[in-house]
Coordinates of C-alpha atoms in Angstrom, one line a residue:
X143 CA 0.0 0.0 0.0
X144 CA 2.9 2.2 0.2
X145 CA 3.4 4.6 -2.6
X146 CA -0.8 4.5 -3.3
X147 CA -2.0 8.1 -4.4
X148 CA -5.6 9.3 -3.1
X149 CA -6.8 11.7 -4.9
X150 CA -9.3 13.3 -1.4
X151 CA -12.3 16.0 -2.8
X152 CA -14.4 17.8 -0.4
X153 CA -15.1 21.5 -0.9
X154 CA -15.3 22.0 2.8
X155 CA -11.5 22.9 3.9
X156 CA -11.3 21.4 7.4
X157 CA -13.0 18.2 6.2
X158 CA -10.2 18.0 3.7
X159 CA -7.2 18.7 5.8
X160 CA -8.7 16.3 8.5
X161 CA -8.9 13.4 6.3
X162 CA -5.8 14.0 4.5
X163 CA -3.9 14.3 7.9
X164 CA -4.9 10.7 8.6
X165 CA -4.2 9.1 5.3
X166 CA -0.5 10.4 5.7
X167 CA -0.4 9.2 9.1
X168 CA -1.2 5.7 7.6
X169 CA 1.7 6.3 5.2
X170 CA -0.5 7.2 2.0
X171 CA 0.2 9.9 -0.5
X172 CA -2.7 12.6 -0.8
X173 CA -4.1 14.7 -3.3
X174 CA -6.3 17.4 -2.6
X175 CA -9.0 18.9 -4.5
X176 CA -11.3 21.5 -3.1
X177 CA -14.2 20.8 -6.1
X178 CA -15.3 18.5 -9.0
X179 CA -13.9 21.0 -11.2
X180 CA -9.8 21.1 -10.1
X181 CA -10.2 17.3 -9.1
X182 CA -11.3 16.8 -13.2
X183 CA -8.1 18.9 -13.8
X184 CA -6.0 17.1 -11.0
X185 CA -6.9 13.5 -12.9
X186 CA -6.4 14.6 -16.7
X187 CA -2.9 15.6 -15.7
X188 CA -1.9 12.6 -14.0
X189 CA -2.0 9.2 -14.5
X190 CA -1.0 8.3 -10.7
X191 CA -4.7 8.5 -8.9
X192 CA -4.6 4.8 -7.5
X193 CA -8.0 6.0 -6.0
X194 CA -10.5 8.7 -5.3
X195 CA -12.0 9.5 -2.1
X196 CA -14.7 12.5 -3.1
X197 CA -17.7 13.9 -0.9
X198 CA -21.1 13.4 -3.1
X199 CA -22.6 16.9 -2.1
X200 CA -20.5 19.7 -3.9
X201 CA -21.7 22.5 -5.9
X202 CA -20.9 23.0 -9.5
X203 CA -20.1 19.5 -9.8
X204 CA -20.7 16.9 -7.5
X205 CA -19.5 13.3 -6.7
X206 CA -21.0 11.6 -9.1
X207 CA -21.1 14.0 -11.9
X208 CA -17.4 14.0 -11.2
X209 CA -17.0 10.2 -11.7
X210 CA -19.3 10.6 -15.3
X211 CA -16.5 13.1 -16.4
X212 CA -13.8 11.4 -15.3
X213 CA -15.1 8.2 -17.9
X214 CA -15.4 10.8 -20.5
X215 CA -11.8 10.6 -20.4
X216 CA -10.6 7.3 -19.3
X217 CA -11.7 4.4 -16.9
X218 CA -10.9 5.8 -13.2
X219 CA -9.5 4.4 -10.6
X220 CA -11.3 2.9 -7.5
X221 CA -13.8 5.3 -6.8
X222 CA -15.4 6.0 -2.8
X223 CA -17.8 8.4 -2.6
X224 CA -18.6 10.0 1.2
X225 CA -22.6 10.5 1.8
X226 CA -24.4 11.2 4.7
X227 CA -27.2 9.3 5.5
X228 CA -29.9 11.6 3.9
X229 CA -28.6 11.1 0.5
X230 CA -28.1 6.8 0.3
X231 CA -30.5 7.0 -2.7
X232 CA -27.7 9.0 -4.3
X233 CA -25.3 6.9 -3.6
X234 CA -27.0 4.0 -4.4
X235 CA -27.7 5.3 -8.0
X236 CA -23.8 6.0 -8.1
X237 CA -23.2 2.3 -7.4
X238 CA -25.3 1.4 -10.0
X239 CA -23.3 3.3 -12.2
X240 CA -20.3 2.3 -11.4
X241 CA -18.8 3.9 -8.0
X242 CA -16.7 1.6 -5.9
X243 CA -18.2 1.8 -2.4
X244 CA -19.7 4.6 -0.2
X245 CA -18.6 5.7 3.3
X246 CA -21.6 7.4 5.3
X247 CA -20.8 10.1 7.4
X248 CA -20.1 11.8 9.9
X249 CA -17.2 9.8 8.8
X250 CA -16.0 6.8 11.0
X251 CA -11.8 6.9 10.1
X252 CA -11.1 3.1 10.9
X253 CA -14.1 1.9 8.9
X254 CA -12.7 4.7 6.1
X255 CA -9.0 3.3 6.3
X256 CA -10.3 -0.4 5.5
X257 CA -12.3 0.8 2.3
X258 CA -9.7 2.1 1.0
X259 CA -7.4 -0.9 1.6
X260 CA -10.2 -2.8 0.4
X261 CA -10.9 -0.8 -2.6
X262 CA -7.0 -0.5 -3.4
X263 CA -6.5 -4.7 -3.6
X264 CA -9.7 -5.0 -5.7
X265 CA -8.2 -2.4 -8.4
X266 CA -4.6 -3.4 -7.9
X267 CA -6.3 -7.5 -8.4
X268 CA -9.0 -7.1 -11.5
X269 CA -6.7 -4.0 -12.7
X270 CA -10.4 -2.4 -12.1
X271 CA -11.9 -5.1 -14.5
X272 CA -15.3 -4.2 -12.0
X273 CA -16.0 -0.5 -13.4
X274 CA -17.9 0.3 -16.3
X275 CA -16.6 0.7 -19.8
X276 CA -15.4 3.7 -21.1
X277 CA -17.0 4.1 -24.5
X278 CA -13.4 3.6 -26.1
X279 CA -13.2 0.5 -25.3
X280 CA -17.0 -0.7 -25.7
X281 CA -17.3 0.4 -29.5
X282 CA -13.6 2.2 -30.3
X283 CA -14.8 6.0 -29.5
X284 CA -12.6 8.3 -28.2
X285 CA -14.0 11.6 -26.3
X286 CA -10.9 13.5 -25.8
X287 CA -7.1 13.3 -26.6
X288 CA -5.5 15.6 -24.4
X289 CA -7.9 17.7 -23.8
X290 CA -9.1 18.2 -27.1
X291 CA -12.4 17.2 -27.3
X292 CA -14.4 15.3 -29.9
X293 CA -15.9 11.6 -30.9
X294 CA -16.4 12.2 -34.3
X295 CA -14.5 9.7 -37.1
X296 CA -12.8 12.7 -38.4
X297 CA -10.6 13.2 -34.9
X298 CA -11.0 9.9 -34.0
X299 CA -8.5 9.7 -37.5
X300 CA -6.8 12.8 -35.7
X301 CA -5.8 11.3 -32.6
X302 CA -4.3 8.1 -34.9
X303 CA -2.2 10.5 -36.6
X304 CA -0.7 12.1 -33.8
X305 CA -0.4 8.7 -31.8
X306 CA 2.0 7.3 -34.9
X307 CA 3.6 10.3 -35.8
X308 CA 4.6 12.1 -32.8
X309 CA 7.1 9.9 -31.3
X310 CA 9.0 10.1 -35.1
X311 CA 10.5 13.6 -34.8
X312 CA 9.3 14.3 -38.0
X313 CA 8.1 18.1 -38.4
X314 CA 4.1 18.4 -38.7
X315 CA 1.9 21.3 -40.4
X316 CA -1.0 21.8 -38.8
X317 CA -4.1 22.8 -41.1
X318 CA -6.8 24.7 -39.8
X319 CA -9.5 27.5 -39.7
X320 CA -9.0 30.3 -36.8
X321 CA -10.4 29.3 -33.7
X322 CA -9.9 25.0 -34.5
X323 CA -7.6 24.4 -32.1
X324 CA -4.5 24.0 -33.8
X325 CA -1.9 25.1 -30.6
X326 CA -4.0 22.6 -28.7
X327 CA -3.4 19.6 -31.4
X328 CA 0.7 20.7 -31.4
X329 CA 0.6 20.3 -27.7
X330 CA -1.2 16.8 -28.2
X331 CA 2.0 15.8 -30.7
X332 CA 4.2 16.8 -28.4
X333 CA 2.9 15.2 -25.0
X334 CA 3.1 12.2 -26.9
X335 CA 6.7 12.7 -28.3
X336 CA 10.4 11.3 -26.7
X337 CA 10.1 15.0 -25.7
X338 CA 7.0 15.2 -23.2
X339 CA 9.7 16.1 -20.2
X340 CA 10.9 19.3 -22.1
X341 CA 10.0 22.7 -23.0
X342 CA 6.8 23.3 -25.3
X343 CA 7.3 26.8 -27.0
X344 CA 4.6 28.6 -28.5
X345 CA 5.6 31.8 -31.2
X346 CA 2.3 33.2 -32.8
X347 CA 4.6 34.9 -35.7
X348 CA 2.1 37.5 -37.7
X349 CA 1.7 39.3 -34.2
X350 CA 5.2 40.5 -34.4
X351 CA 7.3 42.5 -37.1
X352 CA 10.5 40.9 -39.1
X353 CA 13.0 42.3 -37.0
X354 CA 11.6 41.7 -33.8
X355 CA 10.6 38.4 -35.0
X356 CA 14.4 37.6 -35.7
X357 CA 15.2 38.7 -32.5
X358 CA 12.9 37.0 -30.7
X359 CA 13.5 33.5 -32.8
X360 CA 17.1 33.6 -32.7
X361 CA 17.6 35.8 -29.9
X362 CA 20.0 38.7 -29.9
X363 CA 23.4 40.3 -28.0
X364 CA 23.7 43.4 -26.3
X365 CA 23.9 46.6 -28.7
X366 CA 22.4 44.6 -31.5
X367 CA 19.8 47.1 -31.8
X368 CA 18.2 50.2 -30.0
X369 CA 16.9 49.1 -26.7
X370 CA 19.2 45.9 -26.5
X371 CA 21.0 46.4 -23.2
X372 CA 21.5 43.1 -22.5
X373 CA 21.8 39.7 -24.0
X374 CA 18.6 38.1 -24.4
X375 CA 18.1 33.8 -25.4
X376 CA 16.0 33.0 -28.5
X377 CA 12.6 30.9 -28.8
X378 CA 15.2 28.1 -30.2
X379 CA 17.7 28.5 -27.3
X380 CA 14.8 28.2 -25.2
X381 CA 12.9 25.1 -26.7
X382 CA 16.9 23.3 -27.4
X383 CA 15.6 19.4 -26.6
X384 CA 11.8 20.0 -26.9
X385 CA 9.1 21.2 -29.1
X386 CA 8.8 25.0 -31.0
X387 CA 5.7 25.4 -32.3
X388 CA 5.3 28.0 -34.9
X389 CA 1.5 29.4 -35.3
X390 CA 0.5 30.8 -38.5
X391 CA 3.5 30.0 -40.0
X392 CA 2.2 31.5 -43.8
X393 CA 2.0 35.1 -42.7
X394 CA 5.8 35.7 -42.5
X395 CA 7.1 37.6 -45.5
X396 CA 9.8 35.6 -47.8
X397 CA 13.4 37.4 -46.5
X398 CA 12.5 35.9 -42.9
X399 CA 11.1 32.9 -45.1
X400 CA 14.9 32.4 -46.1
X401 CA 16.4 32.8 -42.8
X402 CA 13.6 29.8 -41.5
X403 CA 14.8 27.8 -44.1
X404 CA 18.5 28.3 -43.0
X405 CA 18.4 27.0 -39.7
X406 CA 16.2 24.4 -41.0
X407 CA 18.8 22.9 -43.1
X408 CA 21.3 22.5 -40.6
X409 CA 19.8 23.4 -37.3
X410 CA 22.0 26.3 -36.2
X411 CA 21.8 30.1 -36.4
X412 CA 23.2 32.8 -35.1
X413 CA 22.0 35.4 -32.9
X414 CA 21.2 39.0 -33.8
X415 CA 24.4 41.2 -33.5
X416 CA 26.5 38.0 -33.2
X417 CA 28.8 36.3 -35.2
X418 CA 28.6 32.9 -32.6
X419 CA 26.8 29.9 -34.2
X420 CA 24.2 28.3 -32.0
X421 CA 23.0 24.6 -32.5
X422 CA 19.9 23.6 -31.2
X423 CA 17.8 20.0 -31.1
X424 CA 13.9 20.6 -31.4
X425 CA 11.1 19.8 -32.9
X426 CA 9.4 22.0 -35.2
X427 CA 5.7 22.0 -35.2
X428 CA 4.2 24.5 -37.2
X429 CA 0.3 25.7 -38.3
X430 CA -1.6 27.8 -41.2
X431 CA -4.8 28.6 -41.8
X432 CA -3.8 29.4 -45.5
X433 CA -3.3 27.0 -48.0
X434 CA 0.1 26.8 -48.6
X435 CA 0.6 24.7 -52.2
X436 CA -2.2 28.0 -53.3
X437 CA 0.6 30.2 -51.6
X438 CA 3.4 28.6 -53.1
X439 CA 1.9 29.1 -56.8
X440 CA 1.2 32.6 -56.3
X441 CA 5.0 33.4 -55.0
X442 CA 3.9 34.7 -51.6
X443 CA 6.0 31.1 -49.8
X444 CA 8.7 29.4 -50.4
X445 CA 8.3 25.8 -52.0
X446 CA 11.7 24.6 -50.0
X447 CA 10.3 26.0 -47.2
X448 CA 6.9 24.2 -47.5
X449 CA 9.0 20.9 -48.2
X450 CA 10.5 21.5 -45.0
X451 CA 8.0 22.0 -42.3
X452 CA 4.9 20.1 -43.8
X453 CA 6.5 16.2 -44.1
X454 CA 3.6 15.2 -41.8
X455 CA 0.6 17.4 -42.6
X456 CA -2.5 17.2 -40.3
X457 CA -5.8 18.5 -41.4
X458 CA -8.1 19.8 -38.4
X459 CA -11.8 20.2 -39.5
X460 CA -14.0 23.3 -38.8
X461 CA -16.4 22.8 -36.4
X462 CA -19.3 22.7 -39.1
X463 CA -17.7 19.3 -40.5
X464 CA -17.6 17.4 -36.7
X465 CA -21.4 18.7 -35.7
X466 CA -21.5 15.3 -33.6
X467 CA -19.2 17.0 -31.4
X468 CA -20.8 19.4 -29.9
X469 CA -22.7 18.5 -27.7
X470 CA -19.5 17.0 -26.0
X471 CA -17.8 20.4 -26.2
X472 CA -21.1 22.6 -24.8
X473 CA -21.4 20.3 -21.6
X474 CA -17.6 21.0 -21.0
X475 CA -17.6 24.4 -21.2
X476 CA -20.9 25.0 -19.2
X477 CA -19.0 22.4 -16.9
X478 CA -16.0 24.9 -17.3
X479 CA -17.6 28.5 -16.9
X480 CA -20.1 27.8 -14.1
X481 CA -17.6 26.5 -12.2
X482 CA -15.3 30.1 -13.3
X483 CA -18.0 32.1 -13.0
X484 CA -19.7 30.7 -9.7
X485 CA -22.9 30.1 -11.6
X486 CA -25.5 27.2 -10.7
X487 CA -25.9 26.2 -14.4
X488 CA -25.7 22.7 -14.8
X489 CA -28.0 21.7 -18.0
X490 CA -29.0 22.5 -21.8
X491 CA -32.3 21.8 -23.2
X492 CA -32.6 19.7 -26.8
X493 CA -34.3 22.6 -28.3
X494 CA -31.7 25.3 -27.1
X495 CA -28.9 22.2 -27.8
X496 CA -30.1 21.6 -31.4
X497 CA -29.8 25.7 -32.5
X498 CA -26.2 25.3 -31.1
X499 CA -26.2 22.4 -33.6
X500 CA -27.2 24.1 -36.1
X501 CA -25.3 27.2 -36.3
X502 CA -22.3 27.3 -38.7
X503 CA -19.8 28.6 -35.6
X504 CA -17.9 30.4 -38.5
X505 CA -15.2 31.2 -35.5
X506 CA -14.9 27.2 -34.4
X507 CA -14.5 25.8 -31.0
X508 CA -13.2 29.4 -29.9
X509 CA -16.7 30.8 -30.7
X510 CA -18.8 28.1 -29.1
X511 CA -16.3 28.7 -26.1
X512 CA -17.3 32.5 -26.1
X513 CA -20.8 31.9 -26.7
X514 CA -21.6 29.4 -23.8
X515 CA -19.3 31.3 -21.4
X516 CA -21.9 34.1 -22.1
X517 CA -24.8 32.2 -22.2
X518 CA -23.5 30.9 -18.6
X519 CA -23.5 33.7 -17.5
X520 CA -27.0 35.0 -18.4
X521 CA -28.8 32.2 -18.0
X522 CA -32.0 32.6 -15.8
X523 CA -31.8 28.8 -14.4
X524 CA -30.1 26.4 -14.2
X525 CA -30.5 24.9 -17.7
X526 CA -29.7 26.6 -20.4
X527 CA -33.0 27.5 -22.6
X528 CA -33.1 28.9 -26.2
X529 CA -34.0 32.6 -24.7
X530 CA -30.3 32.7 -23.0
X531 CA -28.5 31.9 -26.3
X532 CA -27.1 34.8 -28.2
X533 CA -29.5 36.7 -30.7
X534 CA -27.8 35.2 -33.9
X535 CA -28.2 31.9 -32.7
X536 CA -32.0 32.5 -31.6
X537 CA -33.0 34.0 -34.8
X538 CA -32.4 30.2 -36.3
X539 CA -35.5 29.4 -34.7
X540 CA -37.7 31.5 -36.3
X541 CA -35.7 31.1 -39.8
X542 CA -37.1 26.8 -39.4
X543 CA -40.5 28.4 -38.4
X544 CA -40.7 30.5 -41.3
X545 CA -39.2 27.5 -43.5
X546 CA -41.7 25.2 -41.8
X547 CA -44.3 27.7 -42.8
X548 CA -43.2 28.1 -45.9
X549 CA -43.3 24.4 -46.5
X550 CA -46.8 24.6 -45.2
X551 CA -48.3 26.5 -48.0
X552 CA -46.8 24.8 -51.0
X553 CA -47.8 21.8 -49.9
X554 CA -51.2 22.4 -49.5
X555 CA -52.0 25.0 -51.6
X556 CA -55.1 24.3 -54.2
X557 CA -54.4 24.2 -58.2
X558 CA -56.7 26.4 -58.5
X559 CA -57.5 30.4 -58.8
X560 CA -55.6 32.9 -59.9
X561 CA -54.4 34.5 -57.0
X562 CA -53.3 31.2 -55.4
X563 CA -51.3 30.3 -58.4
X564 CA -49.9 33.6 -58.3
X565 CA -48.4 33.1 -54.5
X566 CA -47.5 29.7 -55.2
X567 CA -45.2 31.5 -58.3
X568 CA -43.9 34.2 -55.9
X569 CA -43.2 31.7 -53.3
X570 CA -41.0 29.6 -55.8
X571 CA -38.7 33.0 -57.0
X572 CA -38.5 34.3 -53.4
X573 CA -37.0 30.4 -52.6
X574 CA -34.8 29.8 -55.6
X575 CA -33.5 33.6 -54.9
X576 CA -32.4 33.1 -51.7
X577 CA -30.7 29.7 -52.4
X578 CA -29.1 31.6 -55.5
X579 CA -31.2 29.3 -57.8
X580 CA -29.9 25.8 -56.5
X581 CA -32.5 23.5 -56.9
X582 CA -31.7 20.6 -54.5
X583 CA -31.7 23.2 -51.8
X584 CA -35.2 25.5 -53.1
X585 CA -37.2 21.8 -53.3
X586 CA -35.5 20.8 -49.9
X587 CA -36.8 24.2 -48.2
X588 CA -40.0 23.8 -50.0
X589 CA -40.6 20.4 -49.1
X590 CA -41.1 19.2 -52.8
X591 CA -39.3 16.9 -54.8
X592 CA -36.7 18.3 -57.2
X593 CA -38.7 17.2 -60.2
X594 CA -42.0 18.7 -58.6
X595 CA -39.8 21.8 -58.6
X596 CA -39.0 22.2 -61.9
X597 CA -42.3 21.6 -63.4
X598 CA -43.8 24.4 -60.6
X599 CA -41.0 26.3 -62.8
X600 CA -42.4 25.3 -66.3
X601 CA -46.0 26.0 -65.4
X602 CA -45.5 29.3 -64.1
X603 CA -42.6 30.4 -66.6
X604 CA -40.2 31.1 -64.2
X605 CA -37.0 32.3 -65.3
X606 CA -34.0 31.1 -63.4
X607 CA -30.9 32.0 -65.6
X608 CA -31.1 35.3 -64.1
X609 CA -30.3 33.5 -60.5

């Protein structure tokens, strides 16, 4: 038992300190957590927890929802949660779900101690063949990969990528739309590299001008330029047996292009001001949300260069081609911000759920992160309804109302009267105009076949080259 890591949560401080006082005693290492939230943190970050000890009532998050999230991510450890007697119906639903054991309180420390033991030989003995499945491992889904979040087959492929390519040195391009997580992926690659135990630097590189750029890349002496009083270490001094990770790599002109490409070739450089070569061993990881090959042909980078950084490229989607995940990614973040925020928001509604689904999120996961944060914020209960989502993302529902409507009247209009025909005409431009004349989309909106459609077109002599 020596050695064995408890990960203790309680959010009331004495009750923490007291219990962790006595698991030392008996020679235990202790972790402690104050909420569901920094335990969640606490166990993504380590894979040490031998077991969890955690109080069922918390706010925010409590015992049990703790345990759902920790499956989200992988199959915990042994898992005790404390109850008093009031709440044995909780607990008993968290042993139907999965939980370990339950110690009532007011707590009784000897009958606590042999729990633990108990709990400890069971895991270390059916290597905790007793808890529930993870998805992963009861139909191959993944939910997260380092704390980037997502089930869907496209990062599913993702997280394959990075798992063989990662530990091969090679340097990776990162593809992606603003807002994707593309640092967040490079961070991935490189907790799974031979380089995990050293440095990660990040260098977003449009944000700074060539010559400070230089400076801050390769680093400079003192007297190299105005303001340089004293010698100052580069980015690639800095990240020397780790990982430099290059964001937005296709916004730096072509002379610093050519000095890239340099230390690329031979992995050495020399300082601003200084005539002293430097060689450094790191890992370049770079990203874009340009097309590059485009870039190439129009002269505006490099081809060598190109050659250079992308011999492993990875492609992240925008969030409107992985709409399966998220749902994942809303319950973390109102998981996230109500726990920032101090806010008793726990839920989402389907309705309010499926405008979030349907929104294009033309800023990615870094909008759907702003957006819930705010709808935390404002929300009037503790489940998010439709009325707390932002005004954009409201105004969907009325546009499928209207649609809905609009479907209505086609359908069961009469083939008769003049006036009818001529709103059933005016309906059919006003459609095909606001689809820009596509057909598949004006029959879908309708709710008419696309062959339906274009005789509604031949009957009323409606002209659509003008679309």
């Amino acid at each position: 038992m020596k050695n064995t890591q408890i990960l203790v949560v309680d959010d009331q401080i004495n009750t923490l300190k007291v219990i962790s006082a006595i698991l030392h005693d008996e020679g235990y290492n202790v972790l402690q957590s104050k909420s569901g939230h920094d335990a969640l943190e606490v166990f993504k970050s380590r894979n040490d927890v031998d077991v969890c000890l955690v109080d069922l009532k918390m706010p925010y998050m409590d015992g049990l929802q703790l345990f759902r999230r920790m499956k989200e991510y992988r199959n915990p450890p042994p898992f005790l949660i404390m109850t008093a007697y009031g709440t044995i119906q909780s607990a008993v639903q968290a042993l139907k779900e999965g939980v370990t054991d339950y110690i009532l309180k007011p707590l009784d420390f000897d009958a606590m101690i042999l729990s633990l033991q108990r709990a400890i030989q069971e895991g270390q003995t059916c290597d905790q063949a007793a808890l529930p499945s993870d998805p992963p491992s009861a139909d191959g889904e993944r939910r997260s990969f380092h704390q980037i979040i997502g089930s869907s087959e496209k990062m599913k492929d993702i997280f394959t990528l990075v798992k063989k390519v990662a530990p091969t040195d090679a340097p990776v391009l990162i593809y992606g739309e603003t807002g994707t997580g593309k640092e967040l992926l490079a961070k991935a690659i490189h907790q799974e590299s031979l380089r995990k135990d050293a440095k990660f630097i990040s260098l977003n590189m449009p944000a700074l001008t060539e010559s400070l750029l230089e400076a801050e890349l390769f680093g400079s002496v003192k007297g190299a330029y105005t303001g340089a009083t004293v010698d100052k270490k580069g980015y690639l001094d800095v990240a020397d047996g780790g990982t430099l990770f290059l964001d937005e790599i296709g916004r730096i002109n072509f002379c610093f292009q050519s000095k890239l490409l340099r230390f690329l070739e031979d992995k050495t450089f020399e300082p601003v001001g200084s005539t002293e070569t430097h060689h450094v061993d790191v890992r370049l990881i770079a990203a874009t949300n340009l097309d590059l090959h485009s870039e190439v042909k129009e002269e505006r980078f490099m081809s060598d260069l190109l050659y250079r950084i992308e011999v492993v490229p990875v492609f992240i989607p925008p969030l409107r081609e992985r709409k399966g995940d998220i749902h994942l990614l809303v319950h973390t973040f109102i998981e996230k911000y109500a726990y920032k925020y101090t806010r008793d928001v726990y839920d989402i509604t389907k309705k309010a759920l499926d405008l979030l689904v349907q929104y294009e999120w033309p800023g990615n996961i870094r909008e759907l992160e702003n957006c819930i944060a705010r709808t935390v914020i404002l929300a009037s209960t503790t489940t998010i309804e439709p009325q707390d989502l932002p005004p954009k993302i409201q105004a969907l529902e009325k546009e499928r109302e209207n649609e809905k409507s609009q479907r209505d009247i086609i359908t069961n209009l009469p083939r008769e009267g003049v006036q009818i025909q001529k709103m059933e005409a005016e309906l059919i431009e006003k459609t095909l105009h606001k689809y820009r004349g596509n057909k598949s989309l004006s029959s879908e909106a309708l709710g008419i076949s696309r062959k339906a459609l274009y005789e509604k077109i031949k009957r009323h002599g409606i002209n659509t080259l003008k679309e």
